[in-house]
């Protein structure tokens, strides 16, 4: 599992203790979604809805529902449909800024996927024109 980074709207990027990996190790859990729920995060709100069968929902936000000292928001980020990265934010302004940083990256990946999807057709049509 990758590192976890917090984004704070005033302080910028802050390296966080990987509490998800620690939970998985401590309780010998294999399913990260169970760990997320056990730590008190709920919701899984999709914030970047796109019609892409490969990417699905690349940004999802969980909100902490208990009085824990963990960060209030856990962001699951999967822009290319493979590796999942996790980010955290402790307050709403930080969450908004973090989402403003992640969304353009998802948009770029989506645009590249669309170009890759149509490029075989472009090559086929360009051969017909020549």
JSON list of C-alpha atoms in Angstrom, two decimals:
[
{"chain": "A", "resi": 1, "resn": "UNK", "atom": "CA", "xyz": [0.00, 0.00, 0.00]},
{"chain": "A", "resi": 2, "resn": "UNK", "atom": "CA", "xyz": [1.22, 3.48, -0.87]},
{"chain": "A", "resi": 3, "resn": "UNK", "atom": "CA", "xyz": [1.86, 6.31, 1.53]},
{"chain": "A", "resi": 4, "resn": "UNK", "atom": "CA", "xyz": [-0.98, 8.47, 2.78]},
{"chain": "A", "resi": 5, "resn": "UNK", "atom": "CA", "xyz": [-0.71, 12.21, 2.33]},
{"chain": "A", "resi": 6, "resn": "UNK", "atom": "CA", "xyz": [-2.80, 14.90, 3.95]},
{"chain": "A", "resi": 7, "resn": "UNK", "atom": "CA", "xyz": [-3.55, 18.13, 2.19]},
{"chain": "A", "resi": 8, "resn": "UNK", "atom": "CA", "xyz": [-4.09, 21.22, 4.32]},
{"chain": "A", "resi": 9, "resn": "UNK", "atom": "CA", "xyz": [-5.25, 24.40, 2.62]},
{"chain": "A", "resi": 10, "resn": "UNK", "atom": "CA", "xyz": [-2.78, 26.55, 4.62]},
{"chain": "A", "resi": 11, "resn": "UNK", "atom": "CA", "xyz": [0.14, 24.17, 5.25]},
{"chain": "A", "resi": 12, "resn": "UNK", "atom": "CA", "xyz": [0.13, 22.24, 1.96]},
{"chain": "A", "resi": 13, "resn": "UNK", "atom": "CA", "xyz": [1.15, 18.57, 1.80]},
{"chain": "A", "resi": 14, "resn": "UNK", "atom": "CA", "xyz": [1.82, 16.69, 5.05]},
{"chain": "A", "resi": 15, "resn": "UNK", "atom": "CA", "xyz": [3.00, 13.07, 5.21]},
{"chain": "A", "resi": 16, "resn": "UNK", "atom": "CA", "xyz": [0.61, 10.99, 7.35]},
{"chain": "A", "resi": 17, "resn": "UNK", "atom": "CA", "xyz": [1.02, 7.78, 9.29]},
{"chain": "A", "resi": 18, "resn": "UNK", "atom": "CA", "xyz": [-0.53, 5.04, 7.14]},
{"chain": "A", "resi": 19, "resn": "UNK", "atom": "CA", "xyz": [-3.31, 4.13, 9.54]},
{"chain": "A", "resi": 20, "resn": "UNK", "atom": "CA", "xyz": [-4.99, 1.93, 6.91]},
{"chain": "A", "resi": 21, "resn": "UNK", "atom": "CA", "xyz": [-1.92, -0.30, 6.49]},
{"chain": "A", "resi": 22, "resn": "UNK", "atom": "CA", "xyz": [-1.46, -0.37, 10.28]},
{"chain": "A", "resi": 23, "resn": "UNK", "atom": "CA", "xyz": [-5.05, -1.57, 10.75]},
{"chain": "A", "resi": 24, "resn": "UNK", "atom": "CA", "xyz": [-4.69, -4.23, 8.05]},
{"chain": "A", "resi": 25, "resn": "UNK", "atom": "CA", "xyz": [-1.52, -5.54, 9.70]},
{"chain": "A", "resi": 26, "resn": "UNK", "atom": "CA", "xyz": [-2.77, -5.34, 13.28]},
{"chain": "A", "resi": 27, "resn": "UNK", "atom": "CA", "xyz": [-6.01, -7.21, 12.60]},
{"chain": "A", "resi": 28, "resn": "UNK", "atom": "CA", "xyz": [-4.69, -9.43, 9.79]},
{"chain": "A", "resi": 29, "resn": "UNK", "atom": "CA", "xyz": [-7.37, -8.01, 7.49]},
{"chain": "A", "resi": 30, "resn": "UNK", "atom": "CA", "xyz": [-7.12, -8.38, 3.71]},
{"chain": "A", "resi": 31, "resn": "UNK", "atom": "CA", "xyz": [-10.12, -6.27, 2.69]},
{"chain": "A", "resi": 32, "resn": "UNK", "atom": "CA", "xyz": [-9.33, -2.57, 2.89]},
{"chain": "A", "resi": 33, "resn": "UNK", "atom": "CA", "xyz": [-13.01, -1.61, 2.61]},
{"chain": "A", "resi": 34, "resn": "UNK", "atom": "CA", "xyz": [-13.67, -3.45, 5.89]},
{"chain": "A", "resi": 35, "resn": "UNK", "atom": "CA", "xyz": [-10.77, -1.60, 7.50]},
{"chain": "A", "resi": 36, "resn": "UNK", "atom": "CA", "xyz": [-12.14, 1.75, 6.32]},
{"chain": "A", "resi": 37, "resn": "UNK", "atom": "CA", "xyz": [-15.54, 1.01, 7.88]},
{"chain": "A", "resi": 38, "resn": "UNK", "atom": "CA", "xyz": [-14.00, -0.39, 11.08]},
{"chain": "A", "resi": 39, "resn": "UNK", "atom": "CA", "xyz": [-12.00, 2.83, 11.52]},
{"chain": "A", "resi": 40, "resn": "UNK", "atom": "CA", "xyz": [-15.24, 4.82, 11.43]},
{"chain": "A", "resi": 41, "resn": "UNK", "atom": "CA", "xyz": [-15.33, 6.09, 7.85]},
{"chain": "A", "resi": 42, "resn": "UNK", "atom": "CA", "xyz": [-18.63, 5.98, 6.00]},
{"chain": "A", "resi": 43, "resn": "UNK", "atom": "CA", "xyz": [-20.19, 7.42, 2.91]},
{"chain": "A", "resi": 44, "resn": "UNK", "atom": "CA", "xyz": [-18.12, 6.61, -0.14]},
{"chain": "A", "resi": 45, "resn": "UNK", "atom": "CA", "xyz": [-19.46, 9.60, -2.00]},
{"chain": "A", "resi": 46, "resn": "UNK", "atom": "CA", "xyz": [-18.46, 9.74, -5.65]},
{"chain": "A", "resi": 47, "resn": "UNK", "atom": "CA", "xyz": [-17.45, 13.28, -6.49]},
{"chain": "A", "resi": 48, "resn": "UNK", "atom": "CA", "xyz": [-16.30, 12.90, -10.07]},
{"chain": "A", "resi": 49, "resn": "UNK", "atom": "CA", "xyz": [-19.03, 11.12, -11.97]},
{"chain": "A", "resi": 50, "resn": "UNK", "atom": "CA", "xyz": [-17.92, 10.18, -15.46]},
{"chain": "A", "resi": 51, "resn": "UNK", "atom": "CA", "xyz": [-19.19, 7.74, -18.03]},
{"chain": "A", "resi": 52, "resn": "UNK", "atom": "CA", "xyz": [-16.06, 5.63, -18.32]},
{"chain": "A", "resi": 53, "resn": "UNK", "atom": "CA", "xyz": [-16.22, 1.85, -18.05]},
{"chain": "A", "resi": 54, "resn": "UNK", "atom": "CA", "xyz": [-12.49, 1.62, -17.33]},
{"chain": "A", "resi": 55, "resn": "UNK", "atom": "CA", "xyz": [-12.19, 4.29, -14.65]},
{"chain": "A", "resi": 56, "resn": "UNK", "atom": "CA", "xyz": [-15.53, 3.86, -12.90]},
{"chain": "A", "resi": 57, "resn": "UNK", "atom": "CA", "xyz": [-15.61, 6.48, -10.17]},
{"chain": "A", "resi": 58, "resn": "UNK", "atom": "CA", "xyz": [-12.01, 7.68, -9.76]},
{"chain": "A", "resi": 59, "resn": "UNK", "atom": "CA", "xyz": [-12.51, 9.93, -6.71]},
{"chain": "A", "resi": 60, "resn": "UNK", "atom": "CA", "xyz": [-14.54, 8.84, -3.70]},
{"chain": "A", "resi": 61, "resn": "UNK", "atom": "CA", "xyz": [-14.80, 10.56, -0.33]},
{"chain": "A", "resi": 62, "resn": "UNK", "atom": "CA", "xyz": [-15.43, 8.92, 3.04]},
{"chain": "A", "resi": 63, "resn": "UNK", "atom": "CA", "xyz": [-16.34, 10.95, 6.12]},
{"chain": "A", "resi": 64, "resn": "UNK", "atom": "CA", "xyz": [-15.31, 10.00, 9.66]},
{"chain": "A", "resi": 65, "resn": "UNK", "atom": "CA", "xyz": [-18.42, 9.36, 11.76]},
{"chain": "A", "resi": 66, "resn": "UNK", "atom": "CA", "xyz": [-16.95, 9.01, 15.24]},
{"chain": "A", "resi": 67, "resn": "UNK", "atom": "CA", "xyz": [-14.89, 11.08, 17.67]},
{"chain": "A", "resi": 68, "resn": "UNK", "atom": "CA", "xyz": [-11.61, 9.55, 16.54]},
{"chain": "A", "resi": 69, "resn": "UNK", "atom": "CA", "xyz": [-8.42, 11.56, 16.13]},
{"chain": "A", "resi": 70, "resn": "UNK", "atom": "CA", "xyz": [-8.12, 10.33, 12.54]},
{"chain": "A", "resi": 71, "resn": "UNK", "atom": "CA", "xyz": [-8.55, 12.89, 9.73]},
{"chain": "A", "resi": 72, "resn": "UNK", "atom": "CA", "xyz": [-12.19, 13.78, 9.05]},
{"chain": "A", "resi": 73, "resn": "UNK", "atom": "CA", "xyz": [-12.09, 12.96, 5.31]},
{"chain": "A", "resi": 74, "resn": "UNK", "atom": "CA", "xyz": [-10.52, 9.99, 3.56]},
{"chain": "A", "resi": 75, "resn": "UNK", "atom": "CA", "xyz": [-10.25, 10.30, -0.22]},
{"chain": "A", "resi": 76, "resn": "UNK", "atom": "CA", "xyz": [-9.89, 7.20, -2.39]},
{"chain": "A", "resi": 77, "resn": "UNK", "atom": "CA", "xyz": [-8.19, 8.18, -5.64]},
{"chain": "A", "resi": 78, "resn": "UNK", "atom": "CA", "xyz": [-7.94, 5.81, -8.59]},
{"chain": "A", "resi": 79, "resn": "UNK", "atom": "CA", "xyz": [-7.44, 7.84, -11.79]},
{"chain": "A", "resi": 80, "resn": "UNK", "atom": "CA", "xyz": [-6.31, 5.03, -14.07]},
{"chain": "A", "resi": 81, "resn": "UNK", "atom": "CA", "xyz": [-8.49, 2.18, -12.88]},
{"chain": "A", "resi": 82, "resn": "UNK", "atom": "CA", "xyz": [-5.62, 0.25, -11.28]},
{"chain": "A", "resi": 83, "resn": "UNK", "atom": "CA", "xyz": [-3.70, 1.41, -8.21]},
{"chain": "A", "resi": 84, "resn": "UNK", "atom": "CA", "xyz": [-5.64, 3.16, -5.48]},
{"chain": "A", "resi": 85, "resn": "UNK", "atom": "CA", "xyz": [-4.08, 6.02, -3.55]},
{"chain": "A", "resi": 86, "resn": "UNK", "atom": "CA", "xyz": [-5.47, 7.46, -0.35]},
{"chain": "A", "resi": 87, "resn": "UNK", "atom": "CA", "xyz": [-5.38, 11.08, 0.75]},
{"chain": "A", "resi": 88, "resn": "UNK", "atom": "CA", "xyz": [-6.82, 12.72, 3.84]},
{"chain": "A", "resi": 89, "resn": "UNK", "atom": "CA", "xyz": [-8.11, 16.16, 4.75]},
{"chain": "A", "resi": 90, "resn": "UNK", "atom": "CA", "xyz": [-9.00, 17.40, 8.23]},
{"chain": "A", "resi": 91, "resn": "UNK", "atom": "CA", "xyz": [-11.51, 20.10, 7.30]},
{"chain": "A", "resi": 92, "resn": "UNK", "atom": "CA", "xyz": [-13.83, 21.18, 4.49]},
{"chain": "A", "resi": 93, "resn": "UNK", "atom": "CA", "xyz": [-11.58, 23.93, 3.02]},
{"chain": "A", "resi": 94, "resn": "UNK", "atom": "CA", "xyz": [-8.73, 21.43, 2.77]},
{"chain": "A", "resi": 95, "resn": "UNK", "atom": "CA", "xyz": [-11.02, 18.83, 1.19]},
{"chain": "A", "resi": 96, "resn": "UNK", "atom": "CA", "xyz": [-12.21, 21.32, -1.42]},
{"chain": "A", "resi": 97, "resn": "UNK", "atom": "CA", "xyz": [-8.65, 22.33, -2.31]},
{"chain": "A", "resi": 98, "resn": "UNK", "atom": "CA", "xyz": [-7.54, 18.70, -2.50]},
{"chain": "A", "resi": 99, "resn": "UNK", "atom": "CA", "xyz": [-10.41, 17.84, -4.84]},
{"chain": "A", "resi": 100, "resn": "UNK", "atom": "CA", "xyz": [-9.49, 20.87, -6.95]},
{"chain": "A", "resi": 101, "resn": "UNK", "atom": "CA", "xyz": [-6.01, 19.39, -7.32]},
{"chain": "A", "resi": 102, "resn": "UNK", "atom": "CA", "xyz": [-7.15, 15.83, -8.11]},
{"chain": "A", "resi": 103, "resn": "UNK", "atom": "CA", "xyz": [-10.03, 16.50, -10.52]},
{"chain": "A", "resi": 104, "resn": "UNK", "atom": "CA", "xyz": [-7.89, 17.91, -13.38]},
{"chain": "A", "resi": 105, "resn": "UNK", "atom": "CA", "xyz": [-5.70, 14.80, -13.26]},
{"chain": "A", "resi": 106, "resn": "UNK", "atom": "CA", "xyz": [-8.77, 12.60, -13.66]},
{"chain": "A", "resi": 107, "resn": "UNK", "atom": "CA", "xyz": [-9.99, 14.79, -16.51]},
{"chain": "A", "resi": 108, "resn": "UNK", "atom": "CA", "xyz": [-6.63, 14.39, -18.28]},
{"chain": "A", "resi": 109, "resn": "UNK", "atom": "CA", "xyz": [-6.72, 10.60, -17.91]},
{"chain": "A", "resi": 110, "resn": "UNK", "atom": "CA", "xyz": [-10.29, 10.52, -19.22]},
{"chain": "A", "resi": 111, "resn": "UNK", "atom": "CA", "xyz": [-9.33, 12.62, -22.24]},
{"chain": "A", "resi": 112, "resn": "UNK", "atom": "CA", "xyz": [-6.36, 10.35, -22.97]},
{"chain": "A", "resi": 113, "resn": "UNK", "atom": "CA", "xyz": [-8.60, 7.27, -22.73]},
{"chain": "A", "resi": 114, "resn": "UNK", "atom": "CA", "xyz": [-11.06, 8.81, -25.17]},
{"chain": "A", "resi": 115, "resn": "UNK", "atom": "CA", "xyz": [-8.24, 9.65, -27.60]},
{"chain": "A", "resi": 116, "resn": "UNK", "atom": "CA", "xyz": [-6.90, 6.11, -27.32]},
{"chain": "A", "resi": 117, "resn": "UNK", "atom": "CA", "xyz": [-10.38, 4.72, -27.92]},
{"chain": "A", "resi": 118, "resn": "UNK", "atom": "CA", "xyz": [-10.85, 6.68, -31.15]},
{"chain": "A", "resi": 119, "resn": "UNK", "atom": "CA", "xyz": [-7.26, 6.51, -32.45]},
{"chain": "A", "resi": 120, "resn": "UNK", "atom": "CA", "xyz": [-7.73, 3.13, -34.24]},
{"chain": "A", "resi": 121, "resn": "UNK", "atom": "CA", "xyz": [-10.67, 4.66, -36.13]},
{"chain": "A", "resi": 122, "resn": "UNK", "atom": "CA", "xyz": [-8.59, 7.71, -37.01]},
{"chain": "A", "resi": 123, "resn": "UNK", "atom": "CA", "xyz": [-5.79, 5.54, -38.39]},
{"chain": "A", "resi": 124, "resn": "UNK", "atom": "CA", "xyz": [-8.29, 3.50, -40.39]},
{"chain": "A", "resi": 125, "resn": "UNK", "atom": "CA", "xyz": [-9.88, 6.63, -41.89]},
{"chain": "A", "resi": 126, "resn": "UNK", "atom": "CA", "xyz": [-6.54, 8.29, -42.62]},
{"chain": "A", "resi": 127, "resn": "UNK", "atom": "CA", "xyz": [-5.45, 5.26, -44.68]},
{"chain": "A", "resi": 128, "resn": "UNK", "atom": "CA", "xyz": [-8.62, 5.54, -46.72]},
{"chain": "A", "resi": 129, "resn": "UNK", "atom": "CA", "xyz": [-7.94, 9.20, -47.52]},
{"chain": "A", "resi": 130, "resn": "UNK", "atom": "CA", "xyz": [-4.37, 8.62, -48.73]}
]
